[in-house]
Each structure stands twice: as C-alpha cells, then as structure tokens.
Coordinates of C-alpha atoms and ligand atoms in Angstrom, one line a residue:
M741 CA 0.0 0.0 0.0
P742 CA 1.3 3.5 -0.7
A743 CA 2.3 5.8 2.1
P744 CA -0.6 8.0 3.4
A745 CA 0.7 11.3 2.0
L746 CA 1.0 9.7 -1.4
A747 CA -2.5 8.3 -1.2
D748 CA -3.8 11.8 -0.3
E749 CA -2.1 13.3 -3.3
F750 CA -3.5 10.5 -5.5
A751 CA -7.0 11.2 -4.0
R752 CA -6.6 14.9 -4.6
E753 CA -5.5 14.5 -8.2
V754 CA -8.4 12.0 -8.9
R755 CA -10.9 14.5 -7.4
D756 CA -9.4 17.4 -9.5
G757 CA -9.4 15.3 -12.7
L758 CA -12.8 13.6 -12.4
G759 CA -14.7 16.2 -10.4
R760 CA -14.4 19.0 -13.0
G761 CA -16.7 20.1 -15.8
G762 CA -15.6 19.5 -19.3
Q763 CA -13.0 16.8 -20.3
K764 CA -12.3 14.5 -17.4
T765 CA -8.6 13.6 -17.0
L766 CA -6.3 11.4 -14.9
P767 CA -2.6 12.0 -14.7
C768 CA -0.7 9.4 -16.7
R769 CA 2.0 8.8 -14.0
Y770 CA -0.6 6.8 -12.1
L771 CA -0.7 4.2 -14.9
Y772 CA 2.5 2.8 -13.4
D773 CA 1.8 0.8 -10.2
A774 CA 3.2 -2.7 -10.0
L775 CA 0.6 -4.2 -12.4
G776 CA 0.7 -1.2 -14.7
S777 CA 4.5 -1.4 -14.9
A778 CA 4.3 -5.1 -15.8
L779 CA 1.7 -4.4 -18.5
F780 CA 4.0 -1.6 -19.9
E781 CA 6.8 -4.2 -20.0
A782 CA 4.5 -6.4 -22.0
I783 CA 3.6 -3.5 -24.4
T784 CA 7.3 -3.1 -25.2
C785 CA 7.3 -6.7 -26.5
L786 CA 4.3 -6.2 -28.8
P787 CA 5.1 -6.5 -32.5
E788 CA 2.9 -3.4 -33.2
Y789 CA 4.9 -1.2 -30.6
G790 CA 8.3 -0.6 -32.2
L791 CA 9.3 2.3 -30.0
T792 CA 11.3 0.5 -27.3
R793 CA 13.1 -1.8 -29.8
A794 CA 14.1 1.2 -32.0
D795 CA 15.5 3.0 -28.9
A796 CA 17.5 -0.1 -28.0
R797 CA 18.6 -0.7 -31.6
I798 CA 20.1 2.8 -31.9
L799 CA 21.9 2.4 -28.6
R800 CA 23.3 -1.0 -29.7
R801 CA 24.3 0.0 -33.2
H802 CA 25.7 3.4 -32.4
A803 CA 27.1 2.9 -28.9
R804 CA 30.7 3.5 -30.0
A805 CA 29.8 6.6 -32.0
I806 CA 27.9 8.0 -29.0
A807 CA 30.8 7.2 -26.6
E808 CA 33.2 9.0 -29.0
E809 CA 31.1 12.2 -28.7
L810 CA 31.6 12.2 -24.9
P811 CA 34.8 13.4 -23.3
P812 CA 37.0 11.2 -21.0
N813 CA 35.9 11.3 -17.4
V814 CA 32.3 11.2 -18.2
V815 CA 29.8 10.2 -15.5
V816 CA 26.5 8.9 -16.6
A817 CA 23.1 9.4 -14.9
E818 CA 19.9 7.8 -16.3
L819 CA 16.4 9.1 -15.6
G820 CA 13.9 6.2 -15.3
S821 CA 16.6 3.5 -15.9
G822 CA 14.3 0.5 -15.4
S823 CA 16.4 -2.6 -15.7
G824 CA 19.1 -0.7 -17.6
A825 CA 19.1 -3.2 -20.4
K826 CA 19.1 -0.6 -23.1
T827 CA 22.0 1.3 -21.6
R828 CA 24.4 -1.7 -21.4
P829 CA 26.0 -1.2 -24.9
L830 CA 26.8 2.4 -24.1
L831 CA 28.4 1.6 -20.7
E832 CA 30.3 -1.2 -22.4
A833 CA 31.6 1.2 -25.0
L834 CA 32.6 3.8 -22.4
G835 CA 34.0 1.1 -20.1
R836 CA 36.5 0.1 -22.7
R837 CA 38.3 3.4 -22.2
Q838 CA 37.7 4.3 -18.6
N839 CA 36.1 3.2 -15.4
V840 CA 32.6 4.8 -15.6
T841 CA 30.3 5.7 -12.7
Y842 CA 26.7 5.2 -13.6
Y843 CA 23.8 6.6 -11.5
P844 CA 20.5 4.9 -12.4
I845 CA 17.6 6.9 -11.1
D846 CA 14.2 5.2 -10.7
V847 CA 11.3 5.1 -8.3
S848 CA 11.2 1.3 -8.4
P849 CA 13.6 -0.5 -6.0
A850 CA 13.1 -3.8 -7.9
A851 CA 14.1 -2.2 -11.2
L852 CA 17.2 -0.6 -9.5
A853 CA 18.2 -3.9 -8.1
R854 CA 18.0 -5.6 -11.5
C855 CA 19.8 -2.7 -13.1
T856 CA 22.7 -2.9 -10.6
D857 CA 23.0 -6.7 -11.1
E858 CA 22.9 -6.3 -14.9
L859 CA 25.4 -3.4 -15.2
R860 CA 27.9 -3.7 -12.4
A861 CA 30.3 -5.6 -14.7
F862 CA 30.7 -2.5 -16.8
G863 CA 31.2 0.3 -14.2
T864 CA 30.6 1.5 -10.7
V865 CA 26.8 1.5 -10.3
V866 CA 25.3 3.9 -7.7
P867 CA 21.5 3.4 -7.7
L868 CA 19.3 6.3 -6.6
E869 CA 15.7 5.5 -5.6
S870 CA 14.1 8.8 -6.4
S871 CA 12.0 10.9 -8.8
Y872 CA 13.9 12.1 -11.9
L873 CA 14.9 15.6 -10.8
D874 CA 15.4 14.9 -7.1
G875 CA 17.8 12.1 -8.2
L876 CA 19.6 14.3 -10.7
R877 CA 20.1 16.9 -8.0
Q878 CA 21.8 14.3 -5.8
V879 CA 24.0 13.4 -8.7
A880 CA 24.8 17.1 -9.4
A881 CA 25.8 17.5 -5.7
R882 CA 28.4 14.7 -6.1
H883 CA 29.6 15.9 -9.5
A884 CA 33.3 16.8 -9.2
N885 CA 35.2 19.4 -11.1
G886 CA 36.8 18.0 -14.2
E887 CA 34.0 15.5 -14.7
T888 CA 31.4 15.8 -17.5
L889 CA 27.9 14.6 -16.7
A890 CA 25.9 12.8 -19.4
V891 CA 22.2 12.4 -18.5
L892 CA 20.2 9.8 -20.4
F893 CA 16.5 10.3 -20.9
L894 CA 15.5 7.5 -23.2
G895 CA 12.3 5.8 -24.4
S896 CA 10.5 9.0 -25.5
T897 CA 9.1 9.6 -22.0
I898 CA 9.5 13.3 -22.9
G899 CA 6.6 12.7 -25.3
N900 CA 4.2 12.1 -22.4
F901 CA 4.6 15.7 -21.3
A902 CA 2.6 18.5 -22.7
P903 CA 4.8 20.7 -25.0
E904 CA 5.3 23.5 -22.5
A905 CA 5.8 21.1 -19.6
A906 CA 8.4 19.2 -21.7
V907 CA 10.5 22.4 -22.1
D908 CA 10.1 23.2 -18.3
F909 CA 11.2 19.6 -17.5
L910 CA 14.3 20.0 -19.8
W911 CA 15.0 23.3 -18.1
G912 CA 14.9 21.4 -14.8
I913 CA 17.5 19.0 -16.1
H914 CA 19.6 21.9 -17.4
E915 CA 19.6 23.5 -13.9
C916 CA 21.4 20.4 -12.6
L917 CA 24.1 20.6 -15.3
R918 CA 27.1 22.8 -16.0
A919 CA 27.8 24.2 -19.5
G920 CA 29.4 21.4 -21.5
D921 CA 27.5 18.6 -19.8
F922 CA 25.3 16.4 -22.0
L923 CA 21.8 15.1 -22.3
L924 CA 21.0 12.1 -24.6
L925 CA 17.3 12.4 -25.4
G926 CA 15.2 9.6 -27.0
T927 CA 12.2 10.8 -29.0
D928 CA 9.6 8.9 -31.1
L929 CA 9.2 10.5 -34.5
V930 CA 6.1 11.2 -36.5
K931 CA 4.9 8.2 -38.5
P932 CA 1.7 7.2 -40.4
A933 CA -1.4 7.4 -38.2
E934 CA -2.3 3.7 -38.9
Q935 CA 1.0 2.5 -37.5
L936 CA 0.6 4.7 -34.4
L937 CA -3.0 3.6 -33.8
A938 CA -1.9 -0.1 -34.0
A939 CA 0.9 0.6 -31.5
Y940 CA -1.5 2.1 -29.0
D941 CA -4.5 -0.1 -29.6
D942 CA -3.0 -3.5 -30.2
P943 CA -5.2 -6.4 -31.1
T944 CA -4.2 -8.5 -28.1
G945 CA -5.6 -5.9 -25.8
V946 CA -2.4 -5.4 -23.7
T947 CA -2.6 -1.6 -24.1
A948 CA -6.3 -1.6 -23.2
A949 CA -5.5 -3.6 -20.0
F950 CA -2.7 -1.1 -19.2
N951 CA -5.1 1.8 -19.6
L952 CA -8.0 0.1 -17.7
N953 CA -5.7 -0.8 -14.9
L954 CA -5.8 2.9 -13.9
L955 CA -9.4 2.5 -12.9
A956 CA -8.6 -0.8 -11.2
R957 CA -5.9 1.0 -9.3
I958 CA -8.4 3.7 -8.1
N959 CA -10.7 0.9 -7.0
R960 CA -7.9 -0.8 -5.0
E961 CA -6.3 2.3 -3.5
L962 CA -9.1 4.8 -3.2
D963 CA -12.0 2.5 -2.4
A964 CA -13.9 3.2 -5.7
N965 CA -16.4 1.1 -7.5
F966 CA -15.5 1.5 -11.2
N967 CA -17.0 -1.4 -13.2
L968 CA -14.1 -2.0 -15.6
R969 CA -16.5 -3.8 -18.0
Q970 CA -18.4 -0.5 -18.4
F971 CA -15.3 1.3 -19.8
A972 CA -13.4 0.8 -23.0
H973 CA -9.9 1.7 -24.1
L974 CA -9.8 4.3 -26.9
A975 CA -6.7 5.6 -28.8
R976 CA -6.9 8.4 -31.3
Y977 CA -4.3 10.3 -33.3
D978 CA -4.5 14.0 -33.6
P979 CA -2.2 15.1 -36.6
D980 CA -2.4 18.8 -35.5
T981 CA -0.8 18.2 -32.1
Q982 CA 1.1 15.1 -33.4
R983 CA -0.1 13.1 -30.5
I984 CA -1.8 9.9 -29.7
E985 CA -4.4 10.4 -27.0
M986 CA -5.5 7.5 -24.8
H987 CA -8.9 7.7 -23.3
L988 CA -11.3 5.5 -21.3
R989 CA -14.8 5.6 -22.7
S990 CA -17.9 5.1 -20.6
L991 CA -20.1 2.5 -22.3
G992 CA -23.3 3.8 -20.7
R993 CA -24.7 6.4 -18.3
Q994 CA -23.3 5.6 -14.9
T995 CA -22.3 7.0 -11.5
V996 CA -19.0 6.0 -9.9
R997 CA -18.1 6.5 -6.2
V998 CA -14.5 7.1 -5.1
R999 CA -14.8 7.0 -1.3
K1000 CA -11.3 8.2 -0.4
A1001 CA -11.6 11.2 -2.7
E1002 CA -15.1 11.9 -1.3
L1003 CA -16.4 12.0 -4.8
A1004 CA -19.4 10.7 -6.9
V1005 CA -18.8 11.0 -10.6
E1006 CA -21.5 11.0 -13.3
F1007 CA -20.6 9.7 -16.7
E1008 CA -22.7 10.1 -19.9
A1009 CA -22.7 7.3 -22.4
G1010 CA -19.6 7.8 -24.7
E1011 CA -18.0 10.4 -22.3
T1012 CA -14.3 9.8 -21.9
I1013 CA -11.5 10.2 -19.4
F1014 CA -8.3 11.5 -21.0
T1015 CA -5.5 9.4 -19.5
E1016 CA -2.3 9.9 -21.6
A1017 CA -0.9 11.9 -24.4
C1018 CA 2.1 10.5 -26.4
H1019 CA 3.6 13.2 -28.6
K1020 CA 5.5 12.4 -31.7
F1021 CA 8.2 14.7 -33.1
Q1022 CA 9.8 15.9 -36.3
P1023 CA 13.6 16.0 -35.9
A1024 CA 13.7 19.8 -36.2
Q1025 CA 11.1 20.0 -33.3
V1026 CA 13.4 18.1 -31.0
A1027 CA 16.2 20.6 -31.7
D1028 CA 13.8 23.5 -31.2
M1029 CA 12.5 22.1 -27.9
A1030 CA 16.0 21.5 -26.6
W1031 CA 17.2 24.9 -27.8
A1032 CA 14.3 26.5 -25.8
A1033 CA 15.7 24.7 -22.7
G1034 CA 19.3 25.8 -23.0
F1035 CA 20.7 22.9 -25.1
R1036 CA 22.3 22.7 -28.5
T1037 CA 22.3 19.6 -30.7
A1038 CA 25.7 17.9 -30.8
A1039 CA 24.8 14.8 -32.8
S1040 CA 21.8 12.6 -33.5
W1041 CA 21.1 9.0 -34.7
T1042 CA 17.9 7.7 -36.1
D1043 CA 16.4 4.2 -36.7
C1044 CA 15.2 3.4 -40.2
E1045 CA 12.9 0.5 -39.2
W1046 CA 10.9 2.6 -36.8
P1047 CA 11.4 6.3 -37.0
F1048 CA 12.9 7.2 -33.7
A1049 CA 15.8 9.6 -32.8
E1050 CA 18.5 9.6 -30.1
T1051 CA 19.7 13.2 -29.9
L1052 CA 22.9 14.2 -28.0
L1053 CA 22.4 17.7 -26.6
R1054 CA 25.1 19.9 -25.0
A1055 CA 24.1 22.3 -22.2
V1056 CA 25.1 25.9 -22.9
Ligands
AVI1868 C1 6.4 5.5 -21.5 N1 5.9 6.1 -22.8 C2 7.0 6.6 -23.6 C3 5.0 5.3 -23.5 C4 4.6 5.9 -24.8 O1 4.6 5.3 -25.9 O2 4.2 7.1 -24.8 C5 3.7 4.9 -22.7 C6 2.7 4.1 -23.4 N2 1.4 4.3 -23.3 C7 0.8 3.3 -24.1 N3 1.7 2.6 -24.6 C8 2.9 3.0 -24.2

C-alpha cells in the first residue's frame, strides 16, 4: 500500500481530474503501479509497438559513436533507468576506455536492483531510488570538477509531457548541469497514423489492459467502484498536435463513487477520461524544444525501421 501522504495526493488528483466540468482527465503517471509497470513491459514486447526496440537498436548500433562524442571522465546518470538493459552497450563502449560511474535513477527499488546486477560488470553503479529531478540533484551534488555529466532520458518519455511542460522539464535537467554537460534524449518520431494507432490499440488488448488498470488502481487504493466492463480503451491520433491520445470511454450512463476522494462522478454514455498523451516529433522540433531549454544539438542518430531519434544535446 502507498504511504498515506502519497495516497492523499492521488485522491486529490483524482478529485481534480474527475470532479471538474468539461473533459475528465487522470494523470498518466498513475498508470505505473506494479501491475501497470508489468503491463507496460508487455507493451514493449508487442510487434505493433516498435518504439522500445528502436530505442534499444540505436543504442546498440551506435554505442561507439555516441561514446566517442563524450569526453573522457564522463559520469552517466539515467532518468527512469528501469532494468538498464538498453544502456548496457553504451556503458560497455565507455567502459573500454575508462572506469565509468553510472547513476540509475528510478522510483522502483526492484528495477534498480535488477539494473545494478545487470550493469555492475561495466562500471561503478550507484542506484538512486528517487524521482527524476530529485535524483539528478543528488548526482549534481556529487559531480566533481573535471568530470562531465551525461544524462540519459530515453524511451521518448518526454513525449508524455505537454509541450510547455516538456520544455520546463528539460530546463529542470539543465539547472542540474554545467555548461558542456550532455543530455541524450530519446524521441519517437512522427509516422503514419495507422502505424501509431496499431501501436497504441494492439489487437491482443495489452494496451487496453494497461489503460483500464488505472481504474482498477483507483478501486484498489481509493476504495472506488468502477466497473471495468463498463469502460473501453480508446486511442486516437491528432495530426495537428502530433499526439496519440489515450482515453477510457464510458459504455453507458453511470455514477461511480471514489470514497477516499469523497467523490461521486456521473458519466454520460460515450463520455471519456483522457489518461495519456504520447507526442511524436519531427527531428527539427526536437532541436527547437532542446534549444528553448538551453541545449544545443551535438549529434543525432535515427532508426530506419521505426522512426525514432536519439539526440545528443550539449548544455550551454
Ligand atoms: C512511457 N511512454 C514513452 C509510452 C509511450 O509510448 O508514450 C507509454 C505508453 N502508453 C501506451 N503505450 C505506451
């Protein structure tokens, strides 16, 4: 069970998102409890969801080239490392020339334990159980003169932020860096709508389960009575905002009670809860977003099987 303060925050955000007039919303970070994280792992194995494989392929194929862009004495920190499997080729490439210190930052102690086991052969692993920016502040506090910090933010998690929030978040990273430090940013690129829709509404229903689990989590943690069979997963692509939107659509008129949020929510038939936005980028937009947050593009690598970019940014 989550600590009481966290449950209070969850209750408050659920009340704010479902209790308002207009479009109902829920913050996407609550998709990732233990079951949600396991379902996300399953999503990354789906044939229709090429994003994670493209990210890993670029890091595998271009590990040496990326390492060559980084100066000696580089220290690596990764935001949301998970098991660290994707990062291994880069640490191996860096480890051939120096002893690397690697700080994986993640909220999941289980993921950090796996990551430490997986990567300790390639460097000194210092796991930090923390949110992204709090963890990065801890790394910055230990960052010695003469070292260059390279932050990895892979997997196109930046695409789950609204555009302005993405720039604010990149500024938050920038504030932890010194001029000349690096950020390696993974971004999923724009591709045909049918390909994106299949990736976010797979025929096996794994993404639907991932999305519906958010209601199940509210039932479990906030004593609610969502009937999951009365909601359906919906993914749409908006070409103007270049984003996939995930929603949960009410299949009929219904009232749901969320006791720990002191809330009764009325749903019309067909009304939706907006649960996640997944923005896709043109390469020039990645450079512009980074520029607005105090970074300049040093190099970039793309995958040709599934358009995805790994962009190395230098803090100015
Ligand atoms: C974590 N994030 C980059 C995923 C994405 O593709 O935006 C989350 C996801 N949602 C549904 N499928 C995957």
